[in-house]
CSV table of N, CA and C in Angstrom, one decimal:
chain,number,residue,atom,x,y,z
M,1,PHE,N,9.6,15.4,-18.9
M,1,PHE,CA,9.1,15.3,-17.5
M,1,PHE,C,8.0,14.2,-17.5
M,2,THR,N,8.0,13.5,-16.4
M,2,THR,CA,7.0,12.4,-16.0
M,2,THR,C,6.3,12.8,-14.8
M,3,PHE,N,5.0,13.0,-14.9
M,3,PHE,CA,4.2,13.3,-13.8
M,3,PHE,C,3.7,12.0,-13.1
M,4,VAL,N,3.9,11.9,-11.9
M,4,VAL,CA,3.3,10.6,-11.3
M,4,VAL,C,2.6,11.0,-10.0
M,5,SER,N,1.6,10.2,-9.6
M,5,SER,CA,1.0,10.4,-8.3
M,5,SER,C,1.7,9.5,-7.3
M,6,PRO,N,1.8,9.9,-6.1
M,6,PRO,CA,2.7,9.2,-5.1
M,6,PRO,C,2.0,7.9,-4.7
M,7,TYR,N,2.9,7.0,-4.2
M,7,TYR,CA,2.5,5.8,-3.5
M,7,TYR,C,2.4,6.3,-2.1
M,8,TYR,N,1.6,5.6,-1.2
M,8,TYR,CA,1.5,5.8,0.2
M,8,TYR,C,1.5,4.4,0.9
M,9,TYR,N,2.2,4.3,2.0
M,9,TYR,CA,2.2,3.1,2.8
M,9,TYR,C,2.5,3.3,4.2
M,10,GLY,N,2.2,2.4,5.0
M,10,GLY,CA,2.4,2.4,6.4
M,10,GLY,C,1.4,1.9,7.3
M,11,PRO,N,1.6,1.8,8.6
M,11,PRO,CA,0.7,1.2,9.4
M,11,PRO,C,-0.6,2.2,9.7
M,12,ILE,N,-1.8,1.7,9.9
M,12,ILE,CA,-2.9,2.4,10.3
M,12,ILE,C,-3.6,1.6,11.5
M,13,ALA,N,-4.3,2.3,12.2
M,13,ALA,CA,-5.0,1.8,13.4
M,13,ALA,C,-5.7,0.5,13.1
M,14,ALA,N,-5.9,-0.4,14.0
M,14,ALA,CA,-6.6,-1.7,13.8
M,14,ALA,C,-8.0,-1.6,13.5
M,15,ASP,N,-8.7,-0.5,13.9
M,15,ASP,CA,-10.1,-0.3,13.6
M,15,ASP,C,-10.3,0.8,12.6
M,16,ALA,N,-9.2,1.2,11.9
M,16,ALA,CA,-9.4,2.3,10.9
M,16,ALA,C,-10.0,1.8,9.6
M,17,THR,N,-10.7,2.6,9.0
M,17,THR,CA,-11.2,2.4,7.5
M,17,THR,C,-10.4,3.4,6.7
M,18,PRO,N,-9.7,3.0,5.8
M,18,PRO,CA,-8.9,4.0,4.9
M,18,PRO,C,-9.8,5.0,4.2
M,19,ASP,N,-9.4,6.3,4.4
M,19,ASP,CA,-10.0,7.5,3.7
M,19,ASP,C,-8.9,8.4,3.2
M,20,GLU,N,-9.2,9.5,2.6
M,20,GLU,CA,-8.2,10.4,2.1
M,20,GLU,C,-7.3,10.9,3.2
M,21,THR,N,-7.8,11.2,4.3
M,21,THR,CA,-7.0,11.7,5.4
M,21,THR,C,-6.0,10.7,5.9
M,22,ILE,N,-6.4,9.4,6.1
M,22,ILE,CA,-5.6,8.4,6.6
M,22,ILE,C,-4.4,8.1,5.5
M,23,VAL,N,-4.9,8.0,4.2
M,23,VAL,CA,-3.9,7.7,3.2
M,23,VAL,C,-2.8,8.8,3.1
M,24,LYS,N,-3.2,10.0,3.1
M,24,LYS,CA,-2.3,11.2,3.0
M,24,LYS,C,-1.3,11.3,4.2
M,25,ALA,N,-1.8,10.7,5.4
M,25,ALA,CA,-0.9,10.7,6.6
M,25,ALA,C,0.1,9.7,6.6
M,26,ALA,N,0.0,8.8,5.7
M,26,ALA,CA,1.0,7.6,5.6
M,26,ALA,C,2.3,8.2,4.9
M,27,THR,N,3.3,7.3,4.9
M,27,THR,CA,4.6,7.7,4.2
M,27,THR,C,4.4,7.7,2.8
M,28,LYS,N,4.9,8.8,2.2
M,28,LYS,CA,4.7,9.0,0.7
M,28,LYS,C,5.9,8.7,0.0
M,29,ALA,N,5.8,8.0,-1.1
M,29,ALA,CA,7.0,7.7,-2.0
M,29,ALA,C,6.6,8.0,-3.5
M,30,VAL,N,7.4,8.9,-4.0
M,30,VAL,CA,7.1,9.4,-5.4
M,30,VAL,C,8.0,8.7,-6.4
M,31,SER,N,7.4,7.8,-7.2
M,31,SER,CA,8.1,7.1,-8.1
M,31,SER,C,7.1,6.5,-9.2
M,32,THR,N,7.7,6.1,-10.4
M,32,THR,CA,6.8,5.6,-11.4
M,32,THR,C,6.3,4.2,-11.1
M,33,LYS,N,5.3,3.7,-11.8
M,33,LYS,CA,4.7,2.4,-11.6
M,33,LYS,C,5.8,1.3,-11.7
M,34,GLY,N,5.7,0.4,-10.8
M,34,GLY,CA,6.6,-0.8,-10.8
M,34,GLY,C,6.5,-1.5,-9.5
M,35,ASN,N,7.1,-2.7,-9.4
M,35,ASN,CA,7.0,-3.5,-8.2
M,35,ASN,C,7.7,-2.7,-7.1
M,36,LYS,N,7.2,-2.8,-5.9
M,36,LYS,CA,7.7,-2.0,-4.8
M,36,LYS,C,7.9,-2.8,-3.6
M,37,SER,N,8.9,-2.5,-2.8
M,37,SER,CA,9.1,-3.2,-1.4
M,37,SER,C,9.2,-2.1,-0.4
M,38,PHE,N,8.5,-2.2,0.6
M,38,PHE,CA,8.5,-1.3,1.7
M,38,PHE,C,8.6,-1.9,3.1
M,39,PRO,N,9.4,-1.4,4.1
M,39,PRO,CA,9.3,-2.0,5.4
M,39,PRO,C,8.2,-1.5,6.2
M,40,PHE,N,7.5,-2.4,7.1
M,40,PHE,CA,6.5,-2.0,7.9
M,40,PHE,C,6.8,-2.4,9.4
M,41,THR,N,6.5,-1.4,10.2
M,41,THR,CA,6.6,-1.7,11.6
M,41,THR,C,5.3,-1.3,12.2
M,42,CYS,N,4.6,-2.4,12.8
M,42,CYS,CA,3.2,-2.3,13.3
M,42,CYS,C,3.1,-2.7,14.6
M,43,ASN,N,2.3,-2.1,15.5
M,43,ASN,CA,2.1,-2.4,16.9
M,43,ASN,C,0.5,-2.6,17.0
M,44,ASN,N,0.2,-3.8,16.7
M,44,ASN,CA,-1.3,-4.1,16.6
M,44,ASN,C,-2.0,-3.2,15.7
M,45,GLN,N,-1.4,-3.0,14.5
M,45,GLN,CA,-1.9,-2.2,13.4
M,45,GLN,C,-2.0,-2.8,12.1
M,46,LYS,N,-2.8,-2.3,11.2
M,46,LYS,CA,-2.9,-2.9,9.9
M,46,LYS,C,-1.8,-2.3,9.0
M,47,MET,N,-1.4,-3.1,8.0
M,47,MET,CA,-0.5,-2.5,7.0
M,47,MET,C,-1.4,-1.9,5.9
M,48,MET,N,-1.1,-0.8,5.4
M,48,MET,CA,-1.7,-0.1,4.3
M,48,MET,C,-0.8,0.2,3.2
M,49,TYR,N,-1.2,0.0,1.9
M,49,TYR,CA,-0.5,0.3,0.7
M,49,TYR,C,-1.5,0.8,-0.2
M,50,ALA,N,-1.1,2.1,-0.8
M,50,ALA,CA,-2.1,2.8,-1.6
M,50,ALA,C,-1.4,3.3,-2.9
M,51,TYR,N,-2.0,3.2,-4.0
M,51,TYR,CA,-1.4,3.8,-5.3
M,51,TYR,C,-2.6,4.1,-6.2
M,52,PRO,N,-2.1,4.8,-7.3
M,52,PRO,CA,-3.2,5.3,-8.3
M,52,PRO,C,-3.8,4.0,-8.9
M,53,LYS,N,-5.3,4.1,-8.9
M,53,LYS,CA,-6.0,2.9,-9.6
M,53,LYS,C,-5.7,2.7,-11.0
M,54,SER,N,-5.2,3.8,-11.7
M,54,SER,CA,-4.9,3.5,-13.1
M,54,SER,C,-3.8,2.6,-13.4
M,55,TYR,N,-3.0,2.2,-12.2
M,55,TYR,CA,-1.9,1.3,-12.4
M,55,TYR,C,-2.4,-0.1,-12.5
M,56,GLY,N,-3.7,-0.4,-12.1
M,56,GLY,CA,-4.2,-1.7,-12.2
M,56,GLY,C,-4.1,-2.4,-10.8
M,57,ALA,N,-4.8,-3.6,-10.8
M,57,ALA,CA,-4.7,-4.3,-9.5
M,57,ALA,C,-3.4,-5.1,-9.4
M,58,LEU,N,-3.1,-5.3,-8.1
M,58,LEU,CA,-1.8,-6.0,-7.8
M,58,LEU,C,-2.0,-7.5,-8.3
M,59,ALA,N,-0.9,-8.1,-8.8
M,59,ALA,CA,-0.9,-9.5,-9.1
M,59,ALA,C,-0.6,-10.4,-7.9
M,60,LYS,N,0.3,-9.8,-7.0
M,60,LYS,CA,0.8,-10.6,-5.9
M,60,LYS,C,1.4,-9.7,-4.9
M,61,ILE,N,1.2,-10.1,-3.5
M,61,ILE,CA,1.7,-9.4,-2.4
M,61,ILE,C,2.6,-10.5,-1.7
M,62,LEU,N,3.8,-10.2,-1.5
M,62,LEU,CA,4.8,-11.2,-0.9
M,62,LEU,C,5.3,-10.6,0.5
M,63,ASP,N,5.4,-11.5,1.5
M,63,ASP,CA,5.8,-11.1,2.8
M,63,ASP,C,7.4,-11.2,2.8
M,64,ALA,N,8.0,-11.0,3.9
M,64,ALA,CA,9.5,-11.0,4.1
M,64,ALA,C,10.0,-12.4,3.9
M,65,ASN,N,9.2,-13.4,4.0
M,65,ASN,CA,9.7,-14.8,3.7
M,65,ASN,C,9.3,-15.3,2.3
M,66,ASN,N,8.8,-14.3,1.4
M,66,ASN,CA,8.4,-14.6,0.1
M,66,ASN,C,7.2,-15.5,-0.1
M,67,PHE,N,6.4,-15.5,1.1
M,67,PHE,CA,5.1,-16.2,1.0
M,67,PHE,C,4.1,-15.2,0.3
M,68,ASP,N,3.2,-15.8,-0.5
M,68,ASP,CA,2.2,-15.1,-1.2
M,68,ASP,C,1.1,-14.9,-0.1
M,69,VAL,N,0.9,-13.6,0.2
M,69,VAL,CA,-0.1,-13.2,1.2
M,69,VAL,C,-1.2,-12.4,0.6
M,70,THR,N,-1.3,-12.3,-0.7
M,70,THR,CA,-2.3,-11.6,-1.4
M,70,THR,C,-3.7,-11.6,-0.8
M,71,ASP,N,-4.1,-12.9,-0.5
M,71,ASP,CA,-5.4,-13.2,0.0
M,71,ASP,C,-5.7,-12.6,1.3
M,72,THR,N,-4.6,-12.2,2.1
M,72,THR,CA,-4.9,-11.6,3.4
M,72,THR,C,-5.2,-10.2,3.3
M,73,PHE,N,-5.1,-9.5,2.2
M,73,PHE,CA,-5.3,-8.1,2.0
M,73,PHE,C,-6.7,-7.8,1.4
M,74,ALA,N,-7.3,-6.8,1.9
M,74,ALA,CA,-8.5,-6.4,1.2
M,74,ALA,C,-8.3,-5.1,0.5
M,75,ARG,N,-8.9,-5.0,-0.7
M,75,ARG,CA,-8.7,-3.8,-1.5
M,75,ARG,C,-10.0,-2.9,-1.5
M,76,SER,N,-9.8,-1.6,-1.4
M,76,SER,CA,-10.9,-0.7,-1.5
M,76,SER,C,-10.4,0.4,-2.4
M,77,GLU,N,-11.3,1.5,-2.7
M,77,GLU,CA,-10.9,2.6,-3.5
M,77,GLU,C,-11.1,3.8,-2.6
M,78,VAL,N,-10.3,4.8,-2.8
M,78,VAL,CA,-10.3,6.0,-2.0
M,78,VAL,C,-9.9,7.1,-3.1
M,79,THR,N,-10.5,8.3,-3.0
M,79,THR,CA,-10.0,9.4,-3.9
M,79,THR,C,-9.1,10.2,-3.1
M,80,VAL,N,-7.9,10.5,-3.6
M,80,VAL,CA,-6.8,11.2,-3.0
M,80,VAL,C,-6.4,12.3,-3.9
M,81,ASN,N,-6.6,13.5,-3.5
M,81,ASN,CA,-6.3,14.7,-4.4
M,81,ASN,C,-6.9,14.6,-5.7
M,82,ASN,N,-8.1,14.2,-5.8
M,82,ASN,CA,-8.9,14.0,-7.0
M,82,ASN,C,-8.4,12.9,-7.9
M,83,VAL,N,-7.6,12.0,-7.4
M,83,VAL,CA,-7.2,10.8,-8.1
M,83,VAL,C,-7.7,9.6,-7.4
M,84,ALA,N,-8.2,8.6,-8.3
M,84,ALA,CA,-8.7,7.3,-7.6
M,84,ALA,C,-7.5,6.5,-7.3
M,85,TYR,N,-7.6,5.9,-6.1
M,85,TYR,CA,-6.5,5.1,-5.6
M,85,TYR,C,-7.1,3.7,-5.2
M,86,TYR,N,-6.2,2.8,-5.4
M,86,TYR,CA,-6.5,1.4,-4.7
M,86,TYR,C,-5.8,1.4,-3.5
M,87,VAL,N,-6.5,0.9,-2.3
M,87,VAL,CA,-5.9,0.9,-1.1
M,87,VAL,C,-6.0,-0.6,-0.5
M,88,TYR,N,-4.8,-1.2,-0.3
M,88,TYR,CA,-4.8,-2.6,0.3
M,88,TYR,C,-4.5,-2.4,1.8
M,89,VAL,N,-5.3,-3.2,2.6
M,89,VAL,CA,-4.9,-3.4,4.0
M,89,VAL,C,-5.1,-4.8,4.4
M,90,ASN,N,-4.4,-5.1,5.5
M,90,ASN,CA,-4.6,-6.6,6.0
M,90,ASN,C,-5.1,-6.5,7.4
M,91,ALA,N,-5.2,-7.6,8.1
M,91,ALA,CA,-5.4,-7.6,9.5
M,91,ALA,C,-4.4,-7.1,10.4
M,92,ALA,N,-4.8,-6.6,11.6
M,92,ALA,CA,-3.7,-5.9,12.5
M,92,ALA,C,-2.7,-7.0,12.9
M,93,SER,N,-1.5,-6.6,13.0
M,93,SER,CA,-0.4,-7.5,13.4
M,93,SER,C,0.6,-6.7,14.1
M,94,THR,N,1.6,-7.3,14.7
M,94,THR,CA,2.8,-6.7,15.4
M,94,THR,C,4.0,-7.2,14.8
M,95,VAL,N,4.7,-6.3,14.0
M,95,VAL,CA,5.9,-6.7,13.2
M,95,VAL,C,6.9,-5.5,13.4
M,96,SER,N,8.1,-5.8,13.1
M,96,SER,CA,9.2,-4.7,13.2
M,96,SER,C,10.1,-4.8,11.9
M,97,ASN,N,10.0,-3.7,11.2
M,97,ASN,CA,10.8,-3.6,10.0
M,97,ASN,C,10.6,-4.8,9.0
M,98,PHE,N,9.3,-5.2,8.8
M,98,PHE,CA,9.0,-6.4,8.1
M,98,PHE,C,8.7,-6.0,6.6
M,99,LYS,N,9.6,-6.5,5.7
M,99,LYS,CA,9.5,-6.0,4.3
M,99,LYS,C,8.3,-6.7,3.6
M,100,MET,N,7.5,-5.9,2.9
M,100,MET,CA,6.4,-6.4,2.1
M,100,MET,C,6.7,-6.0,0.6
M,101,THR,N,6.4,-6.9,-0.3
M,101,THR,CA,6.7,-6.6,-1.8
M,101,THR,C,5.4,-6.7,-2.5
M,102,PHE,N,5.1,-5.6,-3.2
M,102,PHE,CA,3.9,-5.5,-4.0
M,102,PHE,C,4.1,-5.6,-5.5
M,103,ASN,N,3.6,-6.5,-6.2
M,103,ASN,CA,4.0,-6.8,-7.5
M,103,ASN,C,2.7,-6.7,-8.5
M,104,TYR,N,3.0,-6.0,-9.7
M,104,TYR,CA,1.9,-5.9,-10.7
M,104,TYR,C,1.9,-7.0,-11.6
């Protein structure tokens, strides 16, 4: 057995500051550490991506056009179910089914 803490991702309100409640309300993906791609649909909302801090900082965030947008995301730390998480959010935008790739 391999025990893993989930990833969380999804849109959050433009004025929201990520906390445990906001992170846990997002879409949950249970998988082991590795590069991830998730689709985002935002209506004047920020994209949020959260994962266990023990996985280390992200090396690169790529948008659907393979542009490096790492510098447009701010990283913070939030405790989720007693586990430290890194939470990345960017500025609010409006996109539909826009794939973002998060690389370690």
